[in-house]
């Protein structure tokens, strides 16, 4: 498991519950493994899944 600069998760994904260690460029030596979506923390895995799902919906509708 990855460990943040503080040694503890900074947040947990609001979708899957995975611990997120870095949500910003506060620690430039660490690559962020999450992002804020609608004021909720979301891990990169869920972000990628949501992006893929969104792209599929666009192609199906078009």
Coordinates of N, CA and C in Angstrom, one line a residue:
X1 N 0.8 -1.2 0.0 CA 0.0 0.0 0.0 C 0.9 1.2 0.0
X2 N 0.5 2.2 -0.8 CA 1.2 3.5 -0.8 C 1.0 4.3 0.5
X3 N 2.0 5.0 0.9 CA 1.9 5.8 2.1 C 2.2 7.3 1.8
X4 N 1.3 8.1 2.2 CA 1.5 9.6 2.0 C 2.6 10.1 2.8
X5 N 2.9 11.4 2.6 CA 4.0 12.0 3.3 C 3.8 12.0 4.8
X6 N 2.5 12.1 5.2 CA 2.2 12.1 6.6 C 2.2 10.6 7.1
X7 N 2.2 9.6 6.2 CA 2.1 8.2 6.6 C 0.7 7.7 6.8
X8 N -0.3 8.6 6.5 CA -1.7 8.2 6.6 C -2.4 8.7 5.4
X9 N -3.5 8.0 5.0 CA -4.3 8.5 3.9 C -4.9 9.9 4.2
X10 N -4.9 10.8 3.2 CA -5.5 12.1 3.4 C -7.0 12.1 3.2
X11 N -7.5 11.0 2.5 CA -8.9 10.9 2.3 C -9.2 9.5 1.8
X12 N -10.5 9.2 1.7 CA -10.9 7.9 1.1 C -11.8 8.2 0.0
X13 N -11.7 7.4 -1.1 CA -12.5 7.6 -2.3 C -14.0 7.5 -1.9
X14 N -14.7 8.5 -2.4 CA -16.2 8.6 -2.1 C -17.0 7.5 -2.9
X15 N -16.3 6.9 -3.9 CA -17.0 5.8 -4.7 C -16.7 4.4 -4.2
X16 N -15.4 4.1 -4.1 CA -15.0 2.7 -3.7 C -14.4 2.6 -2.3
X17 N -14.1 3.7 -1.7 CA -13.5 3.7 -0.3 C -12.0 3.4 -0.2
X18 N -11.3 3.4 -1.3 CA -9.9 3.2 -1.3 C -9.2 4.4 -0.6
X19 N -8.1 4.2 0.1 CA -7.4 5.3 0.7 C -6.7 6.1 -0.4
X20 N -6.8 7.4 -0.2 CA -6.1 8.3 -1.2 C -5.0 9.0 -0.4
X21 N -3.8 9.0 -0.9 CA -2.6 9.5 -0.1 C -2.3 11.0 -0.5
X22 N -2.6 11.4 -1.7 CA -2.3 12.7 -2.1 C -3.3 13.2 -3.1
X23 N -3.9 14.3 -2.7 CA -5.0 14.9 -3.6 C -4.6 16.2 -4.3
X24 N -3.3 16.6 -4.1 CA -2.9 17.9 -4.7 C -1.4 17.9 -4.9
X25 N -0.9 19.0 -5.4 CA 0.5 19.1 -5.6 C 1.2 19.6 -4.3
X26 N 0.6 19.4 -3.2 CA 1.1 19.9 -1.9 C 2.5 19.3 -1.7
X27 N 2.6 18.0 -2.1 CA 3.9 17.3 -2.0 C 4.4 17.0 -3.4
X28 N 5.2 17.9 -4.0 CA 5.5 17.8 -5.5 C 6.3 16.5 -5.8
X29 N 6.9 15.9 -4.7 CA 7.6 14.6 -5.0 C 6.7 13.5 -5.2
X30 N 5.4 13.7 -4.8 CA 4.4 12.6 -4.8 C 3.5 12.9 -6.0
X31 N 3.2 11.9 -6.8 CA 2.2 12.0 -7.8 C 0.8 11.9 -7.1
X32 N -0.1 12.8 -7.4 CA -1.4 12.7 -6.8 C -2.1 11.4 -7.2
X33 N -2.7 10.7 -6.3 CA -3.5 9.5 -6.6 C -5.0 9.6 -6.5
X34 N -5.4 10.9 -6.5 CA -6.8 11.2 -6.4 C -7.1 12.6 -6.8
X35 N -8.4 12.9 -6.9 CA -8.8 14.3 -7.3 C -10.1 14.6 -6.6
X36 N -10.4 15.9 -6.6 CA -11.7 16.4 -6.1 C -12.7 16.4 -7.2
X37 N -13.8 15.7 -7.0 CA -14.9 15.7 -8.0 C -16.2 16.1 -7.2
X38 N -16.8 17.2 -7.6 CA -18.0 17.7 -6.8 C -17.7 17.8 -5.3
X39 N -16.6 18.3 -5.0 CA -16.2 18.4 -3.5 C -16.1 17.1 -2.8
X40 N -15.9 16.0 -3.5 CA -15.7 14.7 -2.9 C -14.4 14.1 -3.4
X41 N -13.6 13.5 -2.6 CA -12.4 12.8 -3.1 C -12.7 11.6 -3.9
X42 N -12.0 11.4 -5.0 CA -12.2 10.2 -5.9 C -10.8 9.7 -6.3
X43 N -10.6 8.4 -6.2 CA -9.3 7.8 -6.5 C -9.2 7.8 -8.1
X44 N -7.9 7.6 -8.5 CA -7.7 7.6 -10.0 C -8.4 6.5 -10.7
X45 N -8.5 5.3 -10.0 CA -9.1 4.2 -10.6 C -10.6 4.5 -11.0
X46 N -11.3 5.1 -10.0 CA -12.7 5.5 -10.3 C -12.8 6.6 -11.3
X47 N -11.8 7.5 -11.3 CA -11.8 8.6 -12.3 C -11.7 8.0 -13.7
X48 N -10.8 7.1 -13.8 CA -10.6 6.5 -15.2 C -11.8 5.7 -15.6
X49 N -12.4 5.0 -14.7 CA -13.6 4.2 -15.0 C -14.7 5.2 -15.4
X50 N -14.9 6.3 -14.7 CA -16.0 7.2 -15.0 C -15.7 7.9 -16.4
X51 N -14.4 8.2 -16.7 CA -14.1 8.8 -17.9 C -14.4 7.8 -19.1
X52 N -14.0 6.5 -18.9 CA -14.2 5.6 -20.0 C -15.7 5.4 -20.2
X53 N -16.5 5.3 -19.1 CA -17.9 5.2 -19.2 C -18.6 6.4 -19.9
X54 N -18.1 7.6 -19.6 CA -18.6 8.8 -20.2 C -18.3 8.8 -21.7
X55 N -17.1 8.3 -22.1 CA -16.8 8.3 -23.5 C -17.6 7.3 -24.2
X56 N -17.9 6.1 -23.6 CA -18.7 5.1 -24.2 C -20.1 5.6 -24.4
X57 N -20.7 6.3 -23.4 CA -22.0 6.8 -23.6 C -22.1 7.8 -24.7
X58 N -21.1 8.7 -24.9 CA -21.1 9.7 -25.9 C -21.1 9.0 -27.3
X59 N -20.3 7.9 -27.5 CA -20.2 7.2 -28.7 C -21.5 6.5 -29.0
X60 N -22.2 5.9 -28.0 CA -23.4 5.2 -28.2 C -24.5 6.1 -28.6
X61 N -24.6 7.3 -28.0 CA -25.6 8.3 -28.3 C -25.4 8.9 -29.6
X62 N -24.2 9.1 -30.0 CA -23.9 9.8 -31.3 C -24.0 8.8 -32.4

